[in-house]
């Protein structure tokens, strides 16, 4: 936050290869800062920080209209098709310290495709890496972002039914992060409508944390 009428929100994206991290980041920013494409292998190799334009009148705080700016750190997927866990972890660790070392991180988004089941050792390894990067308070600063949510709608599932029938791995993870989750739809809504709905949900989580942040050295 640079002055009383402006707020900068810092977000970081984590997830497995082809989960839709970079695409989700572009929606959050309202831009195409991050390269995003279908590929049989990992696309993102380096951490990259994107900054949104200023969102005027998005929210009010203390009776005043606040101008919001979003900063999003896109990270390599894990497991990565070309990079080792050690390399990915070190890359992300350095990026977090460089970009959010002083200002802090408001929220980490664990990006997961809604149309793919969540289970197995790869998930456990990813969650463990997030824990190691964010520290013991990671659960208070993490939410799950389900991409491709239109697929579950096409299959006849409501959000509640989808979560009710989710794998034990996903339910355990959801409970760990205090059931903070967001569904991202690409069908029917404009990109701006998607963006506003997701940002409103994110701001709810940040307010629940009283605008506190995770800091890195």
mmCIF file of C-alpha atoms in Angstrom:
data_model
loop_
_atom_site.group_PDB
_atom_site.id
_atom_site.type_symbol
_atom_site.label_atom_id
_atom_site.label_comp_id
_atom_site.label_asym_id
_atom_site.label_seq_id
_atom_site.Cartn_x
_atom_site.Cartn_y
_atom_site.Cartn_z
ATOM 1 C CA UNK A 1 0.000 0.000 0.000
ATOM 2 C CA UNK A 2 1.571 3.267 -1.079
ATOM 3 C CA UNK A 3 -1.015 5.766 0.171
ATOM 4 C CA UNK A 4 -4.369 5.818 1.912
ATOM 5 C CA UNK A 5 -6.356 5.618 -1.349
ATOM 6 C CA UNK A 6 -4.305 2.963 -3.132
ATOM 7 C CA UNK A 7 -3.762 -0.699 -2.314
ATOM 8 C CA UNK A 8 -1.394 -3.177 -3.942
ATOM 9 C CA UNK A 9 -2.349 -6.843 -3.604
ATOM 10 C CA UNK A 10 0.413 -9.423 -4.065
ATOM 11 C CA UNK A 11 -0.489 -12.912 -5.277
ATOM 12 C CA UNK A 12 1.547 -16.007 -6.207
ATOM 13 C CA UNK A 13 0.427 -18.885 -8.395
ATOM 14 C CA UNK A 14 1.401 -22.503 -7.737
ATOM 15 C CA UNK A 15 0.273 -25.662 -9.456
ATOM 16 C CA UNK A 16 1.135 -28.651 -11.582
ATOM 17 C CA UNK A 17 2.047 -28.518 -15.253
ATOM 18 C CA UNK A 18 -0.878 -27.554 -17.530
ATOM 19 C CA UNK A 19 -3.107 -26.665 -14.564
ATOM 20 C CA UNK A 20 -3.822 -23.261 -16.099
ATOM 21 C CA UNK A 21 -1.642 -21.075 -13.842
ATOM 22 C CA UNK A 22 -0.465 -18.637 -16.505
ATOM 23 C CA UNK A 23 -3.937 -18.332 -18.026
ATOM 24 C CA UNK A 24 -5.398 -17.664 -14.568
ATOM 25 C CA UNK A 25 -2.714 -15.061 -13.978
ATOM 26 C CA UNK A 26 -3.672 -13.276 -17.184
ATOM 27 C CA UNK A 27 -7.307 -13.172 -16.084
ATOM 28 C CA UNK A 28 -6.308 -11.711 -12.705
ATOM 29 C CA UNK A 29 -4.195 -9.054 -14.414
ATOM 30 C CA UNK A 30 -6.667 -8.342 -17.208
ATOM 31 C CA UNK A 31 -3.830 -8.739 -19.694
ATOM 32 C CA UNK A 32 -1.698 -11.281 -21.568
ATOM 33 C CA UNK A 33 1.527 -10.782 -19.623
ATOM 34 C CA UNK A 34 2.119 -14.510 -19.155
ATOM 35 C CA UNK A 35 2.706 -16.911 -22.018
ATOM 36 C CA UNK A 36 -0.027 -19.533 -21.965
ATOM 37 C CA UNK A 37 -0.602 -22.377 -24.417
ATOM 38 C CA UNK A 38 -1.440 -26.050 -24.590
ATOM 39 C CA UNK A 39 1.667 -28.193 -24.609
ATOM 40 C CA UNK A 40 2.579 -31.817 -23.857
ATOM 41 C CA UNK A 41 5.321 -30.474 -21.579
ATOM 42 C CA UNK A 42 5.782 -27.656 -19.066
ATOM 43 C CA UNK A 43 5.517 -24.167 -20.604
ATOM 44 C CA UNK A 44 6.629 -21.858 -17.757
ATOM 45 C CA UNK A 45 10.338 -22.212 -16.938
ATOM 46 C CA UNK A 46 10.999 -19.014 -14.981
ATOM 47 C CA UNK A 47 9.151 -16.955 -12.402
ATOM 48 C CA UNK A 48 7.587 -13.820 -13.826
ATOM 49 C CA UNK A 49 5.858 -10.898 -12.116
ATOM 50 C CA UNK A 50 2.916 -9.183 -13.785
ATOM 51 C CA UNK A 51 1.242 -5.938 -12.725
ATOM 52 C CA UNK A 52 -2.322 -4.926 -13.505
ATOM 53 C CA UNK A 53 -3.579 -1.494 -14.425
ATOM 54 C CA UNK A 54 -5.175 0.427 -11.589
ATOM 55 C CA UNK A 55 -8.724 -0.642 -10.746
ATOM 56 C CA UNK A 56 -10.561 2.480 -9.652
ATOM 57 C CA UNK A 57 -13.649 2.162 -7.484
ATOM 58 C CA UNK A 58 -13.253 -1.591 -7.005
ATOM 59 C CA UNK A 59 -13.707 -1.408 -3.247
ATOM 60 C CA UNK A 60 -14.186 0.903 -0.308
ATOM 61 C CA UNK A 61 -12.300 0.900 2.981
ATOM 62 C CA UNK A 62 -12.860 3.195 5.928
ATOM 63 C CA UNK A 63 -15.499 5.047 3.911
ATOM 64 C CA UNK A 64 -13.030 5.860 1.156
ATOM 65 C CA UNK A 65 -12.891 4.587 -2.406
ATOM 66 C CA UNK A 66 -9.754 2.505 -2.925
ATOM 67 C CA UNK A 67 -7.763 2.138 -6.147
ATOM 68 C CA UNK A 68 -6.533 -1.430 -6.437
ATOM 69 C CA UNK A 69 -3.489 -2.799 -8.259
ATOM 70 C CA UNK A 70 -2.792 -6.528 -8.549
ATOM 71 C CA UNK A 71 0.694 -8.027 -8.714
ATOM 72 C CA UNK A 72 0.858 -11.694 -9.703
ATOM 73 C CA UNK A 73 3.892 -13.962 -9.555
ATOM 74 C CA UNK A 74 3.663 -16.813 -12.045
ATOM 75 C CA UNK A 75 5.845 -19.812 -11.182
ATOM 76 C CA UNK A 76 7.024 -22.954 -13.019
ATOM 77 C CA UNK A 77 4.694 -25.909 -12.681
ATOM 78 C CA UNK A 78 5.693 -28.801 -10.471
ATOM 79 C CA UNK A 79 6.390 -31.583 -11.259
ATOM 80 C CA UNK A 80 8.195 -29.948 -14.211
ATOM 81 C CA UNK A 81 9.011 -31.795 -17.417
ATOM 82 C CA UNK A 82 12.485 -30.251 -17.646
ATOM 83 C CA UNK A 83 13.410 -28.846 -14.238
ATOM 84 C CA UNK A 84 14.177 -30.653 -10.991
ATOM 85 C CA UNK A 85 12.277 -29.993 -7.786
ATOM 86 C CA UNK A 86 15.411 -28.416 -6.317
ATOM 87 C CA UNK A 87 15.688 -26.007 -9.258
ATOM 88 C CA UNK A 88 12.001 -25.044 -9.182
ATOM 89 C CA UNK A 89 12.037 -24.515 -5.421
ATOM 90 C CA UNK A 90 15.156 -22.330 -5.544
ATOM 91 C CA UNK A 91 13.768 -20.296 -8.459
ATOM 92 C CA UNK A 92 10.508 -19.626 -6.605
ATOM 93 C CA UNK A 93 12.243 -18.947 -3.296
ATOM 94 C CA UNK A 94 14.452 -16.273 -4.865
ATOM 95 C CA UNK A 95 11.503 -14.718 -6.721
ATOM 96 C CA UNK A 96 9.368 -14.498 -3.579
ATOM 97 C CA UNK A 97 12.191 -12.782 -1.704
ATOM 98 C CA UNK A 98 12.948 -10.441 -4.607
ATOM 99 C CA UNK A 99 9.402 -9.352 -5.411
ATOM 100 C CA UNK A 100 7.621 -9.701 -2.054
ATOM 101 C CA UNK A 101 10.472 -9.559 0.443
ATOM 102 C CA UNK A 102 9.411 -6.194 1.835
ATOM 103 C CA UNK A 103 5.797 -5.733 0.750
ATOM 104 C CA UNK A 104 4.822 -9.311 1.570
ATOM 105 C CA UNK A 105 2.488 -11.858 -0.035
ATOM 106 C CA UNK A 106 -1.251 -11.533 0.568
ATOM 107 C CA UNK A 107 -2.355 -14.848 -0.901
ATOM 108 C CA UNK A 108 -0.989 -17.917 -2.671
ATOM 109 C CA UNK A 109 -3.298 -19.581 -5.170
ATOM 110 C CA UNK A 110 -2.895 -23.319 -5.685
ATOM 111 C CA UNK A 111 -4.215 -23.775 -9.215
ATOM 112 C CA UNK A 112 -5.918 -27.083 -9.979
ATOM 113 C CA UNK A 113 -7.904 -28.196 -13.011
ATOM 114 C CA UNK A 114 -11.466 -28.931 -11.930
ATOM 115 C CA UNK A 115 -11.808 -31.608 -14.615
ATOM 116 C CA UNK A 116 -8.863 -33.646 -13.333
ATOM 117 C CA UNK A 117 -8.812 -35.655 -10.078
ATOM 118 C CA UNK A 118 -6.394 -34.587 -7.369
ATOM 119 C CA UNK A 119 -4.450 -37.440 -5.794
ATOM 120 C CA UNK A 120 -1.059 -39.111 -5.707
ATOM 121 C CA UNK A 121 2.496 -38.420 -4.625
ATOM 122 C CA UNK A 122 2.917 -35.535 -7.083
ATOM 123 C CA UNK A 123 0.253 -33.547 -5.228
ATOM 124 C CA UNK A 124 1.856 -34.314 -1.881
ATOM 125 C CA UNK A 125 5.231 -33.151 -3.212
ATOM 126 C CA UNK A 126 3.737 -29.896 -4.534
ATOM 127 C CA UNK A 127 1.962 -29.140 -1.255
ATOM 128 C CA UNK A 128 5.129 -29.930 0.668
ATOM 129 C CA UNK A 129 7.090 -27.504 -1.510
ATOM 130 C CA UNK A 130 4.512 -24.764 -0.880
ATOM 131 C CA UNK A 131 4.760 -25.412 2.859
ATOM 132 C CA UNK A 132 8.546 -25.130 2.723
ATOM 133 C CA UNK A 133 8.404 -21.917 0.676
ATOM 134 C CA UNK A 134 5.687 -20.135 2.662
ATOM 135 C CA UNK A 135 6.468 -21.455 6.131
ATOM 136 C CA UNK A 136 4.278 -22.761 8.933
ATOM 137 C CA UNK A 137 1.541 -20.173 8.288
ATOM 138 C CA UNK A 138 1.002 -21.316 4.690
ATOM 139 C CA UNK A 139 -2.502 -22.632 5.425
ATOM 140 C CA UNK A 140 -3.680 -19.135 6.396
ATOM 141 C CA UNK A 141 -2.418 -17.608 3.165
ATOM 142 C CA UNK A 142 -3.415 -20.198 0.568
ATOM 143 C CA UNK A 143 -6.570 -20.769 -1.470
ATOM 144 C CA UNK A 144 -7.388 -23.260 -4.231
ATOM 145 C CA UNK A 145 -8.303 -21.904 -7.661
ATOM 146 C CA UNK A 146 -10.184 -24.430 -9.796
ATOM 147 C CA UNK A 147 -9.681 -23.752 -13.501
ATOM 148 C CA UNK A 148 -11.835 -25.222 -16.305
ATOM 149 C CA UNK A 149 -14.839 -25.129 -13.966
ATOM 150 C CA UNK A 150 -17.145 -25.022 -16.984
ATOM 151 C CA UNK A 151 -16.275 -28.701 -17.509
ATOM 152 C CA UNK A 152 -17.916 -29.754 -14.245
ATOM 153 C CA UNK A 153 -20.963 -27.663 -15.133
ATOM 154 C CA UNK A 154 -21.187 -29.421 -18.510
ATOM 155 C CA UNK A 155 -21.010 -32.761 -16.669
ATOM 156 C CA UNK A 156 -24.058 -31.802 -14.608
ATOM 157 C CA UNK A 157 -22.266 -31.028 -11.352
ATOM 158 C CA UNK A 158 -22.925 -28.039 -9.140
ATOM 159 C CA UNK A 159 -19.972 -26.673 -7.186
ATOM 160 C CA UNK A 160 -21.341 -28.182 -3.973
ATOM 161 C CA UNK A 161 -21.886 -31.613 -5.548
ATOM 162 C CA UNK A 162 -18.414 -31.526 -7.085
ATOM 163 C CA UNK A 163 -16.802 -30.816 -3.725
ATOM 164 C CA UNK A 164 -19.011 -33.381 -1.964
ATOM 165 C CA UNK A 165 -17.786 -36.110 -4.313
ATOM 166 C CA UNK A 166 -14.159 -34.937 -4.415
ATOM 167 C CA UNK A 167 -11.254 -37.233 -3.566
ATOM 168 C CA UNK A 168 -10.067 -37.555 0.005
ATOM 169 C CA UNK A 169 -6.826 -35.855 -1.033
ATOM 170 C CA UNK A 170 -8.683 -32.776 -2.253
ATOM 171 C CA UNK A 171 -11.007 -32.665 0.753
ATOM 172 C CA UNK A 172 -8.055 -32.885 3.139
ATOM 173 C CA UNK A 173 -6.319 -30.063 1.287
ATOM 174 C CA UNK A 174 -9.475 -27.938 1.287
ATOM 175 C CA UNK A 175 -9.901 -28.404 5.009
ATOM 176 C CA UNK A 176 -6.242 -27.512 5.543
ATOM 177 C CA UNK A 177 -6.735 -24.121 3.851
ATOM 178 C CA UNK A 178 -10.005 -23.505 5.733
ATOM 179 C CA UNK A 179 -12.090 -24.302 2.636
ATOM 180 C CA UNK A 180 -10.905 -21.247 0.739
ATOM 181 C CA UNK A 181 -11.573 -21.955 -2.923
ATOM 182 C CA UNK A 182 -12.570 -20.215 -6.156
ATOM 183 C CA UNK A 183 -14.052 -21.647 -9.349
ATOM 184 C CA UNK A 184 -12.905 -20.068 -12.612
ATOM 185 C CA UNK A 185 -15.310 -20.409 -15.539
ATOM 186 C CA UNK A 186 -14.479 -19.649 -19.156
ATOM 187 C CA UNK A 187 -17.935 -20.262 -20.556
ATOM 188 C CA UNK A 188 -20.649 -17.623 -20.827
ATOM 189 C CA UNK A 189 -18.929 -14.795 -18.961
ATOM 190 C CA UNK A 190 -16.702 -12.109 -20.385
ATOM 191 C CA UNK A 191 -13.086 -12.086 -19.223
ATOM 192 C CA UNK A 192 -13.731 -8.912 -17.257
ATOM 193 C CA UNK A 193 -16.719 -10.470 -15.450
ATOM 194 C CA UNK A 194 -14.617 -13.527 -14.584
ATOM 195 C CA UNK A 195 -11.848 -11.294 -13.343
ATOM 196 C CA UNK A 196 -14.083 -9.184 -11.091
ATOM 197 C CA UNK A 197 -15.755 -12.244 -9.533
ATOM 198 C CA UNK A 198 -12.413 -13.904 -8.802
ATOM 199 C CA UNK A 199 -10.906 -10.693 -7.389
ATOM 200 C CA UNK A 200 -13.930 -10.149 -5.159
ATOM 201 C CA UNK A 201 -13.477 -13.646 -3.749
ATOM 202 C CA UNK A 202 -9.753 -13.098 -3.254
ATOM 203 C CA UNK A 203 -10.396 -9.844 -1.411
ATOM 204 C CA UNK A 204 -12.791 -11.703 0.935
ATOM 205 C CA UNK A 205 -9.949 -14.038 1.920
ATOM 206 C CA UNK A 206 -7.514 -11.155 2.358
ATOM 207 C CA UNK A 207 -9.983 -9.259 4.538
ATOM 208 C CA UNK A 208 -10.440 -12.385 6.682
ATOM 209 C CA UNK A 209 -6.681 -12.195 7.291
ATOM 210 C CA UNK A 210 -7.033 -8.497 8.230
ATOM 211 C CA UNK A 211 -4.801 -7.604 5.247
ATOM 212 C CA UNK A 212 -1.818 -9.307 6.871
ATOM 213 C CA UNK A 213 0.982 -10.627 4.648
ATOM 214 C CA UNK A 214 3.709 -13.252 4.565
ATOM 215 C CA UNK A 215 7.200 -11.750 4.316
ATOM 216 C CA UNK A 216 10.337 -13.314 2.891
ATOM 217 C CA UNK A 217 14.041 -12.761 3.404
#
